[in-house]
mmCIF file with all atom_site columns, C-alpha atoms and ligand atoms in Angstrom:
data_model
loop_
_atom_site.group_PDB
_atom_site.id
_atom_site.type_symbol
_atom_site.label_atom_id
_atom_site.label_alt_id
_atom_site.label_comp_id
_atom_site.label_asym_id
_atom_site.label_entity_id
_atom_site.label_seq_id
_atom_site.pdbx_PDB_ins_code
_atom_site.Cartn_x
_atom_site.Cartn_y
_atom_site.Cartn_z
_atom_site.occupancy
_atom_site.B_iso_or_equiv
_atom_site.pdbx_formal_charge
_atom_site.auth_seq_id
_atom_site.auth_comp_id
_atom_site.auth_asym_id
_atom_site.auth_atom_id
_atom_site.pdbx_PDB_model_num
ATOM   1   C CA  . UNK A 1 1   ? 93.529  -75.869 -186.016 1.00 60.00 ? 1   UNK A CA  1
ATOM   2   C CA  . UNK A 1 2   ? 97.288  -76.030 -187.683 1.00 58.00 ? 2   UNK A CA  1
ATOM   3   C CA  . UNK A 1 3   ? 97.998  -78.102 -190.826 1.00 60.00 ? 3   UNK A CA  1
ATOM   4   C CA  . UNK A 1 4   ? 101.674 -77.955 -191.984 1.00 52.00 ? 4   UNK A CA  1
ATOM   5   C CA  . UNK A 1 5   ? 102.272 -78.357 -195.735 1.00 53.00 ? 5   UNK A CA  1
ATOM   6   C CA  . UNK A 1 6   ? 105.307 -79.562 -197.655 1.00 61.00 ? 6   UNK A CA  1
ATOM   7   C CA  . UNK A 1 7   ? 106.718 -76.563 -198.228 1.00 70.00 ? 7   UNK A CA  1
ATOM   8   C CA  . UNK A 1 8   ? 106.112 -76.279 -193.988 1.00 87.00 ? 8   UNK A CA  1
ATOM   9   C CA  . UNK A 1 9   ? 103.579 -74.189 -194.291 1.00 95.00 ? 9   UNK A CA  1
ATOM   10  C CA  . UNK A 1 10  ? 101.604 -73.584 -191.314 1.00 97.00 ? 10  UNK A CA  1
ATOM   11  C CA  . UNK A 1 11  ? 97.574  -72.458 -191.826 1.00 98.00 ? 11  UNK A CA  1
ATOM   12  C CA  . UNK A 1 12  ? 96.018  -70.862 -189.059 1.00 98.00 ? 12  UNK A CA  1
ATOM   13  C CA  . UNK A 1 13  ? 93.203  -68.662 -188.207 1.00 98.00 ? 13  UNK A CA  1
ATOM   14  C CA  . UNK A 1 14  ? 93.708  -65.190 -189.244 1.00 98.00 ? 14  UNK A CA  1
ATOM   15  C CA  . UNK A 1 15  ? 93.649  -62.039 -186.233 1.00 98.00 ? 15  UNK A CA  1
ATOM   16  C CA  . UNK A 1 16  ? 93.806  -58.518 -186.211 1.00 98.00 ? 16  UNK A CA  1
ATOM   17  C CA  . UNK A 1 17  ? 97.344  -58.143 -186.986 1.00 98.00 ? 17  UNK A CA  1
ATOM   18  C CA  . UNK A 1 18  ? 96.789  -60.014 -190.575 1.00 98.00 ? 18  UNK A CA  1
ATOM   19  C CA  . UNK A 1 19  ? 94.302  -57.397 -191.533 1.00 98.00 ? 19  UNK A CA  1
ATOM   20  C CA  . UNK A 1 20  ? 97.107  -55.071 -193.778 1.00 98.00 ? 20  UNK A CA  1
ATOM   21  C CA  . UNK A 1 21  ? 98.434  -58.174 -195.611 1.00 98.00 ? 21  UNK A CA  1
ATOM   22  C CA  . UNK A 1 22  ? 95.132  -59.796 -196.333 1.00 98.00 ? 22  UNK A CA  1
ATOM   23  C CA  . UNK A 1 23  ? 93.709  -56.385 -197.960 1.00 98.00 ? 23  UNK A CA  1
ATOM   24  C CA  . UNK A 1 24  ? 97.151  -56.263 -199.705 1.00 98.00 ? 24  UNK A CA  1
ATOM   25  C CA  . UNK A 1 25  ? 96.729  -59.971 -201.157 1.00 98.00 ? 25  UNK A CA  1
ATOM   26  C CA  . UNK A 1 26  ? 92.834  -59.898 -202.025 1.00 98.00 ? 26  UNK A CA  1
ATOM   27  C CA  . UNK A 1 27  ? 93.832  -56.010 -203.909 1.00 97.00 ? 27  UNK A CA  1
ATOM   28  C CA  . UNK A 1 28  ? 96.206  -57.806 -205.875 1.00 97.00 ? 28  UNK A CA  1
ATOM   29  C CA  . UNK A 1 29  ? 93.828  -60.352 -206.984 1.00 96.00 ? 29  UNK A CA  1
ATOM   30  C CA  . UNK A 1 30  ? 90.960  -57.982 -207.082 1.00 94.00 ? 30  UNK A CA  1
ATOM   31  C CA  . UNK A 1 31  ? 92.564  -55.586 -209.630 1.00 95.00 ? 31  UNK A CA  1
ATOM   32  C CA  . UNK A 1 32  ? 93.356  -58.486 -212.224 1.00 93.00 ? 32  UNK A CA  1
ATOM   33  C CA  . UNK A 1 33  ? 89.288  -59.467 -211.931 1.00 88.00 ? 33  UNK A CA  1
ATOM   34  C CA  . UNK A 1 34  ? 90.136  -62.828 -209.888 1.00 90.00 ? 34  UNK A CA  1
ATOM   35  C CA  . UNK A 1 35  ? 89.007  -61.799 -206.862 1.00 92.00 ? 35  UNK A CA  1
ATOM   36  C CA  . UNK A 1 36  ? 86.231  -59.245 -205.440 1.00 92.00 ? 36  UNK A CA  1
ATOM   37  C CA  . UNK A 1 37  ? 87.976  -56.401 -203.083 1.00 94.00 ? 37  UNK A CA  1
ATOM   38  C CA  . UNK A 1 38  ? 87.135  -56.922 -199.561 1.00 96.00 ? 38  UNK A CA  1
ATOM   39  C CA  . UNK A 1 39  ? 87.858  -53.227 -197.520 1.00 97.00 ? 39  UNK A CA  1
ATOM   40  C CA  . UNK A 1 40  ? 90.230  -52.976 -194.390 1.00 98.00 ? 40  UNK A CA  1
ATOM   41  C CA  . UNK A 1 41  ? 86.567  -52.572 -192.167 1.00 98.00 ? 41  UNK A CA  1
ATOM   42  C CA  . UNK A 1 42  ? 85.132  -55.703 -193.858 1.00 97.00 ? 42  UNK A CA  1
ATOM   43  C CA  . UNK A 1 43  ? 88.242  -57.423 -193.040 1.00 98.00 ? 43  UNK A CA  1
ATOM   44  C CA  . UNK A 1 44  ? 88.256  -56.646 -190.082 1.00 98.00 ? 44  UNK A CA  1
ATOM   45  C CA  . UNK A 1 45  ? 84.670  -57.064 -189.120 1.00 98.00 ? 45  UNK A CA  1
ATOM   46  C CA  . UNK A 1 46  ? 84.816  -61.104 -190.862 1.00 98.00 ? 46  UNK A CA  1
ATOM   47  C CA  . UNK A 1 47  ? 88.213  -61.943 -189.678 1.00 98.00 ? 47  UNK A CA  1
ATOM   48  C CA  . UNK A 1 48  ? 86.997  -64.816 -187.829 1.00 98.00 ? 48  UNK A CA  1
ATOM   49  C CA  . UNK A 1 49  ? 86.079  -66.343 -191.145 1.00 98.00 ? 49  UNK A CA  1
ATOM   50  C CA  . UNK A 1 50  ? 89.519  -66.284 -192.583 1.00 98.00 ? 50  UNK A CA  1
ATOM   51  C CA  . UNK A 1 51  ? 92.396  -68.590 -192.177 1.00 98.00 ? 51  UNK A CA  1
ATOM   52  C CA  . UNK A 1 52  ? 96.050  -67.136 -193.291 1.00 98.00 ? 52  UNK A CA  1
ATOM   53  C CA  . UNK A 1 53  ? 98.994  -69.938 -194.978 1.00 98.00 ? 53  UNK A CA  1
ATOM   54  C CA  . UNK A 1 54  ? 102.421 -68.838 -193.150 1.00 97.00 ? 54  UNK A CA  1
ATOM   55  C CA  . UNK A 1 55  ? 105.662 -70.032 -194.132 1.00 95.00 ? 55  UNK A CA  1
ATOM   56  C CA  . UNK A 1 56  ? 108.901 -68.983 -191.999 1.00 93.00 ? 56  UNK A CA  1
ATOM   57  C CA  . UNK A 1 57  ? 106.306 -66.692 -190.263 1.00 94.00 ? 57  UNK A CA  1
ATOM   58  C CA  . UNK A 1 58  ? 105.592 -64.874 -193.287 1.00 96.00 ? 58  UNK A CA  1
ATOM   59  C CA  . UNK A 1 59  ? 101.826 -64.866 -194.659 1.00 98.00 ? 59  UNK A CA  1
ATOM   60  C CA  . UNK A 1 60  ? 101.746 -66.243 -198.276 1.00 98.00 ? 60  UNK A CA  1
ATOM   61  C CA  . UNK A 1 61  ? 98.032  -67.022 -198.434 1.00 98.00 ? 61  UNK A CA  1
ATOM   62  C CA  . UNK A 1 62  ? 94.671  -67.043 -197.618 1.00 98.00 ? 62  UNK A CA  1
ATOM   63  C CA  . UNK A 1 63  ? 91.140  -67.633 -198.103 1.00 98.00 ? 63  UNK A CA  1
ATOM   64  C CA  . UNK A 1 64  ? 87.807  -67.527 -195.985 1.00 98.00 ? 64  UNK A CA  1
ATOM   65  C CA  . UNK A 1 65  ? 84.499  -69.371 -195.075 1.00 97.00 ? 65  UNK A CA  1
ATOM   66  C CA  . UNK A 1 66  ? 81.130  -67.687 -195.762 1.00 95.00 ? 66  UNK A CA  1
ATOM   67  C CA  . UNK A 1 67  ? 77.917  -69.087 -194.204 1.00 94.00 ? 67  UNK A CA  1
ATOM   68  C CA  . UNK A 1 68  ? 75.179  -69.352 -196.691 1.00 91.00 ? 68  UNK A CA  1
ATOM   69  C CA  . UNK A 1 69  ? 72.393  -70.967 -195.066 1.00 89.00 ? 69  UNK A CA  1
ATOM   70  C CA  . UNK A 1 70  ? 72.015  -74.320 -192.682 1.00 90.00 ? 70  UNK A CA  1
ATOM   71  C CA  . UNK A 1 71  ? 73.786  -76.746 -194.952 1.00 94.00 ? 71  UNK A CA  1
ATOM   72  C CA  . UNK A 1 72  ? 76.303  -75.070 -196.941 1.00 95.00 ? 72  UNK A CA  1
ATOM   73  C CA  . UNK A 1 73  ? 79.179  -72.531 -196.869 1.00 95.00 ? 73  UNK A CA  1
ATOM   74  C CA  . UNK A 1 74  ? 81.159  -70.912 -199.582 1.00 95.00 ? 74  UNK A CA  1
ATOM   75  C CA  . UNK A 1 75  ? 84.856  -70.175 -200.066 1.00 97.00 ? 75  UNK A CA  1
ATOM   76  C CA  . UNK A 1 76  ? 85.965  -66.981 -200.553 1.00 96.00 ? 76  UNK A CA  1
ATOM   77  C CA  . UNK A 1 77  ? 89.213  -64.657 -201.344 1.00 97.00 ? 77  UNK A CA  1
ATOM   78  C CA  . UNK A 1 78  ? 91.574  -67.607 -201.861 1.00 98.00 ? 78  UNK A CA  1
ATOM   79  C CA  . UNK A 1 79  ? 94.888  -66.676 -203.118 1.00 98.00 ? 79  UNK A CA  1
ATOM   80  C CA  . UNK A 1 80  ? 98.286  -67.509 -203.145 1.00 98.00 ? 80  UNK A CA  1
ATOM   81  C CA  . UNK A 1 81  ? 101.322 -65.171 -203.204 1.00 97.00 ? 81  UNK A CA  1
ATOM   82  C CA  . UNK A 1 82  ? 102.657 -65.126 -206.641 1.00 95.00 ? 82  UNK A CA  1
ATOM   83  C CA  . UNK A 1 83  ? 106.222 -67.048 -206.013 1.00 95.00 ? 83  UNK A CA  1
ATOM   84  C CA  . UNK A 1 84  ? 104.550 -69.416 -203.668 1.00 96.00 ? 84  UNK A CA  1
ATOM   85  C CA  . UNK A 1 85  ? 101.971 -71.139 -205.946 1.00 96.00 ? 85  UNK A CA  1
ATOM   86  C CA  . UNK A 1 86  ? 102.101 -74.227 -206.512 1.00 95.00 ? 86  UNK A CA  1
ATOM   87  C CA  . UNK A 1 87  ? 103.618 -75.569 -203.808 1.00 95.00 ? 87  UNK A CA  1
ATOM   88  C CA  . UNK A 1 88  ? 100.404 -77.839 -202.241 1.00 96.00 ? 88  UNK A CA  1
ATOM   89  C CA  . UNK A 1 89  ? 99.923  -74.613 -199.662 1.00 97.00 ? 89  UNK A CA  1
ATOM   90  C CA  . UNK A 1 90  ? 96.642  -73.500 -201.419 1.00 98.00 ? 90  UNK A CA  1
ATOM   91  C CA  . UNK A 1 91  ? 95.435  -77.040 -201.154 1.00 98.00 ? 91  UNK A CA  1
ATOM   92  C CA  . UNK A 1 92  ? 96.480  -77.033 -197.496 1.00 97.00 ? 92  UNK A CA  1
ATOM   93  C CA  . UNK A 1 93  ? 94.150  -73.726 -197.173 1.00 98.00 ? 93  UNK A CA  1
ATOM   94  C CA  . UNK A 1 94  ? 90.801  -75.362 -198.505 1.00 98.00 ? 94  UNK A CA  1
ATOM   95  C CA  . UNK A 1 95  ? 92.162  -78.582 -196.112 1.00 98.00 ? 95  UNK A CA  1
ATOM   96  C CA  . UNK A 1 96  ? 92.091  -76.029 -193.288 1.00 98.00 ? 96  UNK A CA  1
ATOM   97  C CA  . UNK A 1 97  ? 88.441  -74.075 -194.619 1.00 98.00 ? 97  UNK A CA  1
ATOM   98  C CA  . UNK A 1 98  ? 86.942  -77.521 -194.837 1.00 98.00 ? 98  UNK A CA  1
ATOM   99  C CA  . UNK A 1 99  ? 88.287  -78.326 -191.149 1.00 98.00 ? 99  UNK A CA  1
ATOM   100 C CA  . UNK A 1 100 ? 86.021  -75.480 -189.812 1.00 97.00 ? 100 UNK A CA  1
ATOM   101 C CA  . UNK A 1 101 ? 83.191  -75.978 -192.349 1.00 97.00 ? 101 UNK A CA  1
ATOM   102 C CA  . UNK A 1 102 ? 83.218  -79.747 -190.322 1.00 97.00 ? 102 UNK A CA  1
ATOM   103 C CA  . UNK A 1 103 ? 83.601  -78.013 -187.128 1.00 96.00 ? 103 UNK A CA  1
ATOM   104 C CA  . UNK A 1 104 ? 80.281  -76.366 -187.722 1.00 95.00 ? 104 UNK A CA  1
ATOM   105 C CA  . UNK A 1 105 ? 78.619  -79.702 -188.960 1.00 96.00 ? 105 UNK A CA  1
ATOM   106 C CA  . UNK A 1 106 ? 78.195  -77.867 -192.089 1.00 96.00 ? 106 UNK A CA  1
ATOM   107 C CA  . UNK A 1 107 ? 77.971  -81.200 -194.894 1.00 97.00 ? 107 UNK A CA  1
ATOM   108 C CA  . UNK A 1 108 ? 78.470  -78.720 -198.110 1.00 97.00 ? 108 UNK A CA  1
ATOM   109 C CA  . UNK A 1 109 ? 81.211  -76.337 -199.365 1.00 97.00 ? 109 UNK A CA  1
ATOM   110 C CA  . UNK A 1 110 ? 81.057  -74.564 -202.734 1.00 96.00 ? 110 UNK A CA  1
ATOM   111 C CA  . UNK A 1 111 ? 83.043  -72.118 -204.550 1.00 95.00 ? 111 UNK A CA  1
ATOM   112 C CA  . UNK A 1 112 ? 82.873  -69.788 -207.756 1.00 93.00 ? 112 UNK A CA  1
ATOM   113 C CA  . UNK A 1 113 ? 86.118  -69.967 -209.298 1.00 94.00 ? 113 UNK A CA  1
ATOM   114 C CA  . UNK A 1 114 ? 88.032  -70.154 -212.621 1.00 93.00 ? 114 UNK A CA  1
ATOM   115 C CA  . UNK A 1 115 ? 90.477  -72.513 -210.861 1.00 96.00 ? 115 UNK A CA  1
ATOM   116 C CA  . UNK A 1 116 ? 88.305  -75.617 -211.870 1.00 98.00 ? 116 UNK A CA  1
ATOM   117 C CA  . UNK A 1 117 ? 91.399  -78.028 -211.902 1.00 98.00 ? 117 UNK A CA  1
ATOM   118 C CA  . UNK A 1 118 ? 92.555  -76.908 -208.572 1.00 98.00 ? 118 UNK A CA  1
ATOM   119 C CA  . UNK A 1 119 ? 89.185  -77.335 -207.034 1.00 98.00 ? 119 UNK A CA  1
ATOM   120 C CA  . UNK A 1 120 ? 88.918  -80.812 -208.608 1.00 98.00 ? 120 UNK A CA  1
ATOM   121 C CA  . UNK A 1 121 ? 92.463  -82.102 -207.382 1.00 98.00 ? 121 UNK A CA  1
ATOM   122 C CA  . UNK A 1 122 ? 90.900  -80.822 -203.882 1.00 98.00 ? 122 UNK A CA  1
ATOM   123 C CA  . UNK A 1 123 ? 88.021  -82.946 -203.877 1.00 98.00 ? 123 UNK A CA  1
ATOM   124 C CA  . UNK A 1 124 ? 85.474  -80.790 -205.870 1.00 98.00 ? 124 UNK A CA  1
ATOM   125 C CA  . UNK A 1 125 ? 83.091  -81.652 -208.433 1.00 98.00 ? 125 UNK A CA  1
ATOM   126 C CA  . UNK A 1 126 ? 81.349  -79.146 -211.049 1.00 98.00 ? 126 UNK A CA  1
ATOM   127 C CA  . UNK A 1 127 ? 77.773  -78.574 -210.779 1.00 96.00 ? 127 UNK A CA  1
ATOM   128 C CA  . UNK A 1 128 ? 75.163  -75.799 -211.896 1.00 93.00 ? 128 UNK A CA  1
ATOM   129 C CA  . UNK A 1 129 ? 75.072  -72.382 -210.329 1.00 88.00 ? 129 UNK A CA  1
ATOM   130 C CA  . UNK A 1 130 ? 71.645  -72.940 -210.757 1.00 84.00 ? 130 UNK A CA  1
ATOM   131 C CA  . UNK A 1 131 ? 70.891  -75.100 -207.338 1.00 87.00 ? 131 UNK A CA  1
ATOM   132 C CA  . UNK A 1 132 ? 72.370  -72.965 -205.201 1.00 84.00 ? 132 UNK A CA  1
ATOM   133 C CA  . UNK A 1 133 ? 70.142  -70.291 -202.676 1.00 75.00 ? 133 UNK A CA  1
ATOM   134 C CA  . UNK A 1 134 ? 69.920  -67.219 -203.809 1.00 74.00 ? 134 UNK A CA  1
ATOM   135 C CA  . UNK A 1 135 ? 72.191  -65.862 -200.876 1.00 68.00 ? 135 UNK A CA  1
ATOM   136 C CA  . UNK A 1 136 ? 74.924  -67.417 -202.714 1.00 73.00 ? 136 UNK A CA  1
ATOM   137 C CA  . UNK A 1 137 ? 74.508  -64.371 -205.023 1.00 78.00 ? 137 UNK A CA  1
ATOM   138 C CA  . UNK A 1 138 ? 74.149  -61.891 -202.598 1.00 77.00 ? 138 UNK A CA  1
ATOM   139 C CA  . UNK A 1 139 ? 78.143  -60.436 -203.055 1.00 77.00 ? 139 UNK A CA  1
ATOM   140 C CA  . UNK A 1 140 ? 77.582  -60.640 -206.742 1.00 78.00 ? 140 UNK A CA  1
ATOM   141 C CA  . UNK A 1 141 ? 75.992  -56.876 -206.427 1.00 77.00 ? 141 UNK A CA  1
ATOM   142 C CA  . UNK A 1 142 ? 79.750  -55.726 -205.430 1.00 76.00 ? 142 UNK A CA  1
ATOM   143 C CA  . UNK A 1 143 ? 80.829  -57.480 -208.804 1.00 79.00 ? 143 UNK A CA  1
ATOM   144 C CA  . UNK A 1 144 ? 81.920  -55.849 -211.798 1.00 76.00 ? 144 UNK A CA  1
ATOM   145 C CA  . UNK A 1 145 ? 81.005  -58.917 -213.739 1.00 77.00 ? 145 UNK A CA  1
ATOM   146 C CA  . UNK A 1 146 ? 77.783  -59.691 -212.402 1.00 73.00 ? 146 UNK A CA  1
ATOM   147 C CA  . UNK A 1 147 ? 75.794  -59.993 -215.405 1.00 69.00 ? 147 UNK A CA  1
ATOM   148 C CA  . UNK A 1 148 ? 78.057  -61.786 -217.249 1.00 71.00 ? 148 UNK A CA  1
ATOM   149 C CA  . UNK A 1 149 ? 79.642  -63.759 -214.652 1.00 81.00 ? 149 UNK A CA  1
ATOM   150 C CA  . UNK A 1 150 ? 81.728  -66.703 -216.335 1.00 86.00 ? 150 UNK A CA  1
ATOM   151 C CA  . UNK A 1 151 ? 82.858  -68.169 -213.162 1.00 89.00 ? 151 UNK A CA  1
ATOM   152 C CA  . UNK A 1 152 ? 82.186  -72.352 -212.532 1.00 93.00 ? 152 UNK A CA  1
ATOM   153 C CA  . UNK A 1 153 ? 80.454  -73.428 -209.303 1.00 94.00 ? 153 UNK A CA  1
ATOM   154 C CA  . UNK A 1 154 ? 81.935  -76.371 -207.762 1.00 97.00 ? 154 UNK A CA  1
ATOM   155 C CA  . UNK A 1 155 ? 81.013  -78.315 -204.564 1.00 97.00 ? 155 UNK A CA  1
ATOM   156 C CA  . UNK A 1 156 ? 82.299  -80.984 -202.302 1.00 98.00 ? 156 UNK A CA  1
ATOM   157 C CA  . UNK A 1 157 ? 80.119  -83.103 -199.373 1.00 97.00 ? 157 UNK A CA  1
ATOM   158 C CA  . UNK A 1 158 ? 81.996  -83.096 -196.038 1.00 96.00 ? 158 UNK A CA  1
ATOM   159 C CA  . UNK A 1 159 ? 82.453  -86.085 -195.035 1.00 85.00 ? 159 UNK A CA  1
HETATM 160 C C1  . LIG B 2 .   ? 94.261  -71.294 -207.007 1.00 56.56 ? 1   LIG B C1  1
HETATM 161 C C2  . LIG B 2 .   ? 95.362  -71.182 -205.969 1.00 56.56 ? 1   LIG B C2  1
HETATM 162 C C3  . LIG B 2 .   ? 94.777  -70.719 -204.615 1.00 56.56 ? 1   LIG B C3  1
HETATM 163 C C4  . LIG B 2 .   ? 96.003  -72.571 -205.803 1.00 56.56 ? 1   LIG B C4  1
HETATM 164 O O1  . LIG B 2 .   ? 97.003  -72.508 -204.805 1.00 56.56 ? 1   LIG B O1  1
HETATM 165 P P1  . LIG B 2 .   ? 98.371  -73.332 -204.999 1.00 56.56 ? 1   LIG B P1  1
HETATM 166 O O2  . LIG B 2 .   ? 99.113  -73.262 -203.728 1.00 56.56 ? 1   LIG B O2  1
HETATM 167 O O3  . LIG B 2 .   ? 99.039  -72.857 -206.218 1.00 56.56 ? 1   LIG B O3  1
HETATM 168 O O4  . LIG B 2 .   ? 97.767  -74.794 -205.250 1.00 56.56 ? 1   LIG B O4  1
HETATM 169 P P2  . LIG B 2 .   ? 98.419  -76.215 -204.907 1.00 56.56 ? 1   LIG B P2  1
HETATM 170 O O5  . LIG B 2 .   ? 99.903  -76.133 -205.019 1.00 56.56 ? 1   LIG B O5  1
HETATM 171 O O6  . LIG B 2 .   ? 97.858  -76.735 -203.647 1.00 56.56 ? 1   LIG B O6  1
HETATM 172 O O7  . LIG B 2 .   ? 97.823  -77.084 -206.088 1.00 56.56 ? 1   LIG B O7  1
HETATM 173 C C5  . LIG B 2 .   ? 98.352  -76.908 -207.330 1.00 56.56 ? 1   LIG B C5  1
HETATM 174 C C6  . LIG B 2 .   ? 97.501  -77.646 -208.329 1.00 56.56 ? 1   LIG B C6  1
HETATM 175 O O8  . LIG B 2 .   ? 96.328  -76.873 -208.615 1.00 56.56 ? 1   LIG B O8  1
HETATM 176 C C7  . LIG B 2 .   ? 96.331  -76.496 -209.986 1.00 56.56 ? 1   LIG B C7  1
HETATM 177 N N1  . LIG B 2 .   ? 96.026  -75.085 -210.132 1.00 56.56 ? 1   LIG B N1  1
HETATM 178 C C8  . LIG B 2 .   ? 96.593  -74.068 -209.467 1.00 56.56 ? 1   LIG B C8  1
HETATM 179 N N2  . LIG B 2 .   ? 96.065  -72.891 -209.884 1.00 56.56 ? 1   LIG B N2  1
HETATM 180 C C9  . LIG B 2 .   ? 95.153  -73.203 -210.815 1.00 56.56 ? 1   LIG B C9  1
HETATM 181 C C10 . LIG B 2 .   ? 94.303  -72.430 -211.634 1.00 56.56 ? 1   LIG B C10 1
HETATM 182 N N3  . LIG B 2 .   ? 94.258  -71.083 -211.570 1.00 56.56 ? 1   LIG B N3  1
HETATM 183 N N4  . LIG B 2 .   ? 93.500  -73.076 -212.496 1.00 56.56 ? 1   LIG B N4  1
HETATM 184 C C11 . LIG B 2 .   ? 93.508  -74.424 -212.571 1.00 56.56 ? 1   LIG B C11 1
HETATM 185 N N5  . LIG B 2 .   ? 94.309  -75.213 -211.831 1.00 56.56 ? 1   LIG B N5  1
HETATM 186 C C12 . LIG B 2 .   ? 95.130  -74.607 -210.965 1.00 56.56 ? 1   LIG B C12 1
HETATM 187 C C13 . LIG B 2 .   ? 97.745  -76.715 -210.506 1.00 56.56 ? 1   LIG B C13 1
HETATM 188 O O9  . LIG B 2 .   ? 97.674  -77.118 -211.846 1.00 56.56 ? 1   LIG B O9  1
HETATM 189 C C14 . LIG B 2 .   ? 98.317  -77.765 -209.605 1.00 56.56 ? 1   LIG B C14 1
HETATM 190 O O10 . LIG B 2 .   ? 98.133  -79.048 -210.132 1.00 56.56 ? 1   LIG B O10 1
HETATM 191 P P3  . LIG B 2 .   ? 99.323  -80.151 -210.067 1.00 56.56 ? 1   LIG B P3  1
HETATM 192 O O11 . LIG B 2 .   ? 99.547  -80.406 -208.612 1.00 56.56 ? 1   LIG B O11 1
HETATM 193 O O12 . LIG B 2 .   ? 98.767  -81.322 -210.797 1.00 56.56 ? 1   LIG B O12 1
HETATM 194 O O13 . LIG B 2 .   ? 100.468 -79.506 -210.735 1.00 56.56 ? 1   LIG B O13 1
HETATM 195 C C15 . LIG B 2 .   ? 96.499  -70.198 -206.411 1.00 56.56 ? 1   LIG B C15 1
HETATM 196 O O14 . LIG B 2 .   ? 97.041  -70.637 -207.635 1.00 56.56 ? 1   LIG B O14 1
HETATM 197 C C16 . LIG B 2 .   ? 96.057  -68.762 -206.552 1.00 56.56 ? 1   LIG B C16 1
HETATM 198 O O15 . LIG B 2 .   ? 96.241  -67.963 -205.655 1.00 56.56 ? 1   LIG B O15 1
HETATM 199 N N6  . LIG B 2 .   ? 95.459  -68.424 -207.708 1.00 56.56 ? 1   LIG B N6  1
HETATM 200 C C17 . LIG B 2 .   ? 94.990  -67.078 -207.967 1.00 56.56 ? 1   LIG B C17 1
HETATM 201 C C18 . LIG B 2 .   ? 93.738  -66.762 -207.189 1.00 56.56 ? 1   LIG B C18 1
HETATM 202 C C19 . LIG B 2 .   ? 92.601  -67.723 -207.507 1.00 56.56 ? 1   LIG B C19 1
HETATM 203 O O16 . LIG B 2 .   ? 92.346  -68.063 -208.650 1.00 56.56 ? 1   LIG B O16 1
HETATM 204 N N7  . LIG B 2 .   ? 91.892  -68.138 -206.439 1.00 56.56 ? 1   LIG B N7  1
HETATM 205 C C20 . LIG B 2 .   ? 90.767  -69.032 -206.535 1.00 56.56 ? 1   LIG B C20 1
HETATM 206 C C21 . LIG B 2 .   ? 89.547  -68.216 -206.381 1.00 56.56 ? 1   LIG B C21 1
HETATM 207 S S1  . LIG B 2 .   ? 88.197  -69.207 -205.760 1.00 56.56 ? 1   LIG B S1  1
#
């Protein structure tokens, strides 16, 4: 799987060697209260899930696929470098998640974001938190905001 932007941005699986930069992007976003941290070992252990945006052969973003039961799967950890937002690579990223979400003949793909306009542009429609399983909310013990979380599900069929 490679899907080139305009900015020619290339989005590929992530490996072992994108480990560092990946905990260094998701920290960034984790501190501000965008993003929940995700350690060097979980990184590690999940890296199969995660697809990395590279432009000139530097990594400038990422974001990852979790499995949350037979018919769905959940985007995680997607961020943009600051300096290359904007650009349609983040768009390219969920293009690239939703290319192995079909892969796996998985129909559904949801998020919990604040980025509701992105999500839209990309296909996504606001629903209720309330329909999903409750494995969705399974990482929301590692959150600081978990009983007051103010972030909007949104969800797109695979076609
Ligand atoms: C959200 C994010 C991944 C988008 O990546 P990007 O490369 O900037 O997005 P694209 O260039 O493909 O798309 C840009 C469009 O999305 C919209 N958008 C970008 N960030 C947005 C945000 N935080 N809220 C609402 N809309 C946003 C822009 O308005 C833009 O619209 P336009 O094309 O009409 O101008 C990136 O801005 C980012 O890293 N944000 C911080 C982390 C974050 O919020 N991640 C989402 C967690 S699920």
């Amino acid at each position: 799987m490679k899907t080139t932007s305009k900015l020619e941005a290339v989005c590929r699986r992530a490996n072992d060697h994108d480990v560092d930069t990946l905990f260094e992007l998701i920290q960034g976003y984790a501190q501000k209260g965008i993003m929940l941290p995700r350690s060097k070992e979980v990184l590690k252990r999940q890296i199969d899930s995660f697809v990395v945006a590279e432009v000139e052969g530097i990594v400038v973003g990422c974001g990852s696929l979790t499995r949350l039961g037979a018919d769905l799967v959940e985007i995680r950890s997607l961020g943009m470098t600051e300096g290359y937002k904007g650009l349609g690579v983040g768009s390219k990223l969920v293009d690239s998640l939703i290319a192995m979400a079909k892969e796996q003949k998985i129909p559904k793909i949801m998020a919990l974001t604040y980025a509701v306009s992105f999500f839209e542009k990309n296909g996504f429609h606001i629903v209720q938190k309330e329909i999903f399983p409750e494995k969705v909310w399974t990482d929301c013990v590692n959150c600081p905001k978990q009983h007051a979380c103010d972030e909007i599900a949104v969800l797109r069929m695979i076609d």
